[in-house]
Amino acid sequence: MLYLWLKALHIISMVCWFAGLFYLPRLFVYHAQSEDTVSKERFSLMERKLYRGIMGPAMIATLVFGIWLISLNPSAYFTQGAWMHAKLTLVVILIGYHHMCGAQVKRFARGENTRSHVFYRWFNEVPVLILLAIVILVVVRPF
């Protein structure tokens, strides 16, 4: 029963993390397009609260519950193909993306953004591709 609760909590925290990973770059798009000081300050506040208040805790919870799940039966995850190794590689890349978002939040807050809204529209697609790959790896286990 513990395994099922951990799995549910892992999925819930992962959904919350990805919600932030999808929304924060969209805020960057709007922030990069904004012209007035009031809008820029509002977006900076929204970005900071999303990053620190939702995305950070959700990422940590996702990692804690995921590691806990693996610790219950590591051989089940690492001896039945390379899908878990591929998934964990994508998770490491996702953590890097998360921290890139955090660095960008700080740049916007300092008024040092040099990128256009078009860049952020493409930047916003990265977590979508990673999510697709992770779900396929976990469900299909192609290798």
PDB file of C-alpha atoms in Angstrom:
ATOM      1  CA  MET A   1       0.000   0.000   0.000  1.00  0.00           C
ATOM      2  CA  LEU A   2       2.929   2.365   0.738  1.00  0.00           C
ATOM      3  CA  TYR A   3       4.147   1.891  -2.836  1.00  0.00           C
ATOM      4  CA  LEU A   4       0.803   3.015  -4.287  1.00  0.00           C
ATOM      5  CA  TRP A   5       0.645   6.094  -2.042  1.00  0.00           C
ATOM      6  CA  LEU A   6       4.185   7.051  -2.982  1.00  0.00           C
ATOM      7  CA  LYS A   7       3.425   6.559  -6.656  1.00  0.00           C
ATOM      8  CA  ALA A   8       0.317   8.749  -6.386  1.00  0.00           C
ATOM      9  CA  LEU A   9       2.234  11.471  -4.535  1.00  0.00           C
ATOM     10  CA  HIS A  10       5.067  11.265  -7.088  1.00  0.00           C
ATOM     11  CA  ILE A  11       2.610  11.742  -9.966  1.00  0.00           C
ATOM     12  CA  ILE A  12       0.760  14.586  -8.193  1.00  0.00           C
ATOM     13  CA  SER A  13       3.970  16.464  -7.420  1.00  0.00           C
ATOM     14  CA  MET A  14       5.241  15.863 -10.978  1.00  0.00           C
ATOM     15  CA  VAL A  15       2.014  17.337 -12.412  1.00  0.00           C
ATOM     16  CA  CYS A  16       2.408  20.413 -10.185  1.00  0.00           C
ATOM     17  CA  TRP A  17       6.051  20.803 -11.229  1.00  0.00           C
ATOM     18  CA  PHE A  18       5.211  20.546 -14.913  1.00  0.00           C
ATOM     19  CA  ALA A  19       2.357  23.015 -14.532  1.00  0.00           C
ATOM     20  CA  GLY A  20       4.940  25.532 -13.367  1.00  0.00           C
ATOM     21  CA  LEU A  21       7.417  24.532 -16.066  1.00  0.00           C
ATOM     22  CA  PHE A  22       4.735  25.153 -18.685  1.00  0.00           C
ATOM     23  CA  TYR A  23       3.438  28.418 -17.209  1.00  0.00           C
ATOM     24  CA  LEU A  24       6.668  30.197 -16.207  1.00  0.00           C
ATOM     25  CA  PRO A  25       8.080  30.456 -19.757  1.00  0.00           C
ATOM     26  CA  ARG A  26       4.657  31.729 -20.883  1.00  0.00           C
ATOM     27  CA  LEU A  27       5.017  34.479 -18.275  1.00  0.00           C
ATOM     28  CA  PHE A  28       8.453  35.176 -19.768  1.00  0.00           C
ATOM     29  CA  VAL A  29       6.784  35.662 -23.167  1.00  0.00           C
ATOM     30  CA  TYR A  30       4.388  38.237 -21.739  1.00  0.00           C
ATOM     31  CA  HIS A  31       7.107  39.862 -19.649  1.00  0.00           C
ATOM     32  CA  ALA A  32       9.393  40.233 -22.676  1.00  0.00           C
ATOM     33  CA  GLN A  33       6.527  41.915 -24.556  1.00  0.00           C
ATOM     34  CA  SER A  34       5.619  44.303 -21.735  1.00  0.00           C
ATOM     35  CA  GLU A  35       6.543  47.948 -22.093  1.00  0.00           C
ATOM     36  CA  ASP A  36       5.466  49.687 -18.889  1.00  0.00           C
ATOM     37  CA  THR A  37       7.060  49.479 -15.453  1.00  0.00           C
ATOM     38  CA  VAL A  38       3.880  48.362 -13.672  1.00  0.00           C
ATOM     39  CA  SER A  39       3.513  45.322 -15.959  1.00  0.00           C
ATOM     40  CA  LYS A  40       7.182  44.430 -15.647  1.00  0.00           C
ATOM     41  CA  GLU A  41       7.011  44.559 -11.845  1.00  0.00           C
ATOM     42  CA  ARG A  42       3.809  42.499 -11.813  1.00  0.00           C
ATOM     43  CA  PHE A  43       5.348  39.816 -14.037  1.00  0.00           C
ATOM     44  CA  SER A  44       8.496  39.717 -11.902  1.00  0.00           C
ATOM     45  CA  LEU A  45       6.377  39.166  -8.796  1.00  0.00           C
ATOM     46  CA  MET A  46       4.309  36.439 -10.473  1.00  0.00           C
ATOM     47  CA  GLU A  47       7.442  34.706 -11.794  1.00  0.00           C
ATOM     48  CA  ARG A  48       9.180  34.767  -8.422  1.00  0.00           C
ATOM     49  CA  LYS A  49       6.152  33.422  -6.556  1.00  0.00           C
ATOM     50  CA  LEU A  50       5.576  30.676  -9.115  1.00  0.00           C
ATOM     51  CA  TYR A  51       9.230  29.630  -9.121  1.00  0.00           C
ATOM     52  CA  ARG A  52       9.805  29.708  -5.371  1.00  0.00           C
ATOM     53  CA  GLY A  53       6.354  28.889  -4.046  1.00  0.00           C
ATOM     54  CA  ILE A  54       5.192  26.168  -6.432  1.00  0.00           C
ATOM     55  CA  MET A  55       7.885  24.936  -8.782  1.00  0.00           C
ATOM     56  CA  GLY A  56      10.682  24.542  -6.222  1.00  0.00           C
ATOM     57  CA  PRO A  57       8.636  22.581  -3.664  1.00  0.00           C
ATOM     58  CA  ALA A  58       6.998  20.498  -6.420  1.00  0.00           C
ATOM     59  CA  MET A  59      10.383  19.611  -7.911  1.00  0.00           C
ATOM     60  CA  ILE A  60      11.723  18.582  -4.507  1.00  0.00           C
ATOM     61  CA  ALA A  61       8.610  16.513  -3.755  1.00  0.00           C
ATOM     62  CA  THR A  62       8.838  14.829  -7.171  1.00  0.00           C
ATOM     63  CA  LEU A  63      12.464  13.889  -6.542  1.00  0.00           C
ATOM     64  CA  VAL A  64      11.870  12.742  -2.952  1.00  0.00           C
ATOM     65  CA  PHE A  65       8.909  10.524  -3.855  1.00  0.00           C
ATOM     66  CA  GLY A  66      10.690   9.196  -6.950  1.00  0.00           C
ATOM     67  CA  ILE A  67      13.840   8.300  -5.026  1.00  0.00           C
ATOM     68  CA  TRP A  68      11.715   6.736  -2.295  1.00  0.00           C
ATOM     69  CA  LEU A  69       9.886   4.612  -4.878  1.00  0.00           C
ATOM     70  CA  ILE A  70      13.158   3.420  -6.391  1.00  0.00           C
ATOM     71  CA  SER A  71      14.592   2.653  -2.948  1.00  0.00           C
ATOM     72  CA  LEU A  72      11.744   0.237  -2.228  1.00  0.00           C
ATOM     73  CA  ASN A  73      12.841  -2.075  -5.055  1.00  0.00           C
ATOM     74  CA  PRO A  74      15.867  -0.801  -7.002  1.00  0.00           C
ATOM     75  CA  SER A  75      16.417  -4.021  -8.932  1.00  0.00           C
ATOM     76  CA  ALA A  76      12.917  -3.801 -10.432  1.00  0.00           C
ATOM     77  CA  TYR A  77      13.797  -0.462 -11.983  1.00  0.00           C
ATOM     78  CA  PHE A  78      17.371  -1.026 -13.097  1.00  0.00           C
ATOM     79  CA  THR A  79      17.469  -4.626 -14.278  1.00  0.00           C
ATOM     80  CA  GLN A  80      14.515  -4.626 -16.682  1.00  0.00           C
ATOM     81  CA  GLY A  81      15.967  -2.562 -19.516  1.00  0.00           C
ATOM     82  CA  ALA A  82      17.461   0.861 -19.944  1.00  0.00           C
ATOM     83  CA  TRP A  83      14.208   2.836 -19.846  1.00  0.00           C
ATOM     84  CA  MET A  84      14.813   4.000 -16.265  1.00  0.00           C
ATOM     85  CA  HIS A  85      18.327   5.186 -17.094  1.00  0.00           C
ATOM     86  CA  ALA A  86      16.907   7.194 -20.005  1.00  0.00           C
ATOM     87  CA  LYS A  87      14.133   8.601 -17.797  1.00  0.00           C
ATOM     88  CA  LEU A  88      16.582   9.656 -15.098  1.00  0.00           C
ATOM     89  CA  THR A  89      18.776  11.317 -17.723  1.00  0.00           C
ATOM     90  CA  LEU A  90      15.765  13.339 -18.853  1.00  0.00           C
ATOM     91  CA  VAL A  91      14.979  14.216 -15.234  1.00  0.00           C
ATOM     92  CA  VAL A  92      18.522  15.577 -14.811  1.00  0.00           C
ATOM     93  CA  ILE A  93      18.050  17.654 -17.977  1.00  0.00           C
ATOM     94  CA  LEU A  94      14.700  18.863 -16.603  1.00  0.00           C
ATOM     95  CA  ILE A  95      16.336  19.923 -13.336  1.00  0.00           C
ATOM     96  CA  GLY A  96      18.838  21.918 -15.395  1.00  0.00           C
ATOM     97  CA  TYR A  97      15.964  23.527 -17.314  1.00  0.00           C
ATOM     98  CA  HIS A  98      14.270  24.342 -14.008  1.00  0.00           C
ATOM     99  CA  HIS A  99      17.406  26.152 -12.817  1.00  0.00           C
ATOM    100  CA  MET A 100      17.726  27.973 -16.153  1.00  0.00           C
ATOM    101  CA  CYS A 101      14.203  29.257 -15.528  1.00  0.00           C
ATOM    102  CA  GLY A 102      15.271  30.398 -12.061  1.00  0.00           C
ATOM    103  CA  ALA A 103      18.227  32.290 -13.515  1.00  0.00           C
ATOM    104  CA  GLN A 104      15.894  33.944 -16.004  1.00  0.00           C
ATOM    105  CA  VAL A 105      13.512  34.967 -13.216  1.00  0.00           C
ATOM    106  CA  LYS A 106      16.438  36.777 -11.589  1.00  0.00           C
ATOM    107  CA  ARG A 107      17.469  38.428 -14.883  1.00  0.00           C
ATOM    108  CA  PHE A 108      13.957  39.749 -15.428  1.00  0.00           C
ATOM    109  CA  ALA A 109      13.802  41.009 -11.832  1.00  0.00           C
ATOM    110  CA  ARG A 110      17.033  42.963 -12.391  1.00  0.00           C
ATOM    111  CA  GLY A 111      15.748  44.299 -15.719  1.00  0.00           C
ATOM    112  CA  GLU A 112      18.498  42.488 -17.634  1.00  0.00           C
ATOM    113  CA  ASN A 113      16.487  40.410 -20.095  1.00  0.00           C
ATOM    114  CA  THR A 114      18.048  40.460 -23.565  1.00  0.00           C
ATOM    115  CA  ARG A 115      15.832  37.883 -25.272  1.00  0.00           C
ATOM    116  CA  SER A 116      12.680  38.393 -27.294  1.00  0.00           C
ATOM    117  CA  HIS A 117       9.262  36.895 -26.698  1.00  0.00           C
ATOM    118  CA  VAL A 118       9.910  34.632 -29.718  1.00  0.00           C
ATOM    119  CA  PHE A 119      12.826  32.984 -27.890  1.00  0.00           C
ATOM    120  CA  TYR A 120      10.591  32.247 -24.906  1.00  0.00           C
ATOM    121  CA  ARG A 121       7.894  30.781 -27.145  1.00  0.00           C
ATOM    122  CA  TRP A 122      10.441  28.188 -28.313  1.00  0.00           C
ATOM    123  CA  PHE A 123      11.959  27.842 -24.833  1.00  0.00           C
ATOM    124  CA  ASN A 124       8.466  26.942 -23.606  1.00  0.00           C
ATOM    125  CA  GLU A 125       8.440  23.798 -25.778  1.00  0.00           C
ATOM    126  CA  VAL A 126      11.389  22.101 -24.043  1.00  0.00           C
ATOM    127  CA  PRO A 127       9.434  20.703 -21.056  1.00  0.00           C
ATOM    128  CA  VAL A 128       6.668  19.502 -23.406  1.00  0.00           C
ATOM    129  CA  LEU A 129       9.161  17.360 -25.334  1.00  0.00           C
ATOM    130  CA  ILE A 130      10.727  16.041 -22.138  1.00  0.00           C
ATOM    131  CA  LEU A 131       7.305  15.170 -20.684  1.00  0.00           C
ATOM    132  CA  LEU A 132       6.347  13.291 -23.854  1.00  0.00           C
ATOM    133  CA  ALA A 133       9.571  11.302 -23.748  1.00  0.00           C
ATOM    134  CA  ILE A 134       9.272  10.486 -20.035  1.00  0.00           C
ATOM    135  CA  VAL A 135       5.664   9.309 -20.300  1.00  0.00           C
ATOM    136  CA  ILE A 136       6.511   7.099 -23.290  1.00  0.00           C
ATOM    137  CA  LEU A 137       9.524   5.652 -21.467  1.00  0.00           C
ATOM    138  CA  VAL A 138       7.516   4.867 -18.316  1.00  0.00           C
ATOM    139  CA  VAL A 139       4.415   3.486 -20.002  1.00  0.00           C
ATOM    140  CA  VAL A 140       5.804   1.755 -23.114  1.00  0.00           C
ATOM    141  CA  ARG A 141       9.281   0.884 -21.785  1.00  0.00           C
ATOM    142  CA  PRO A 142      10.669   0.627 -25.330  1.00  0.00           C
ATOM    143  CA  PHE A 143      14.069  -0.677 -24.216  1.00  0.00           C
TER     144      PHE A 143
END
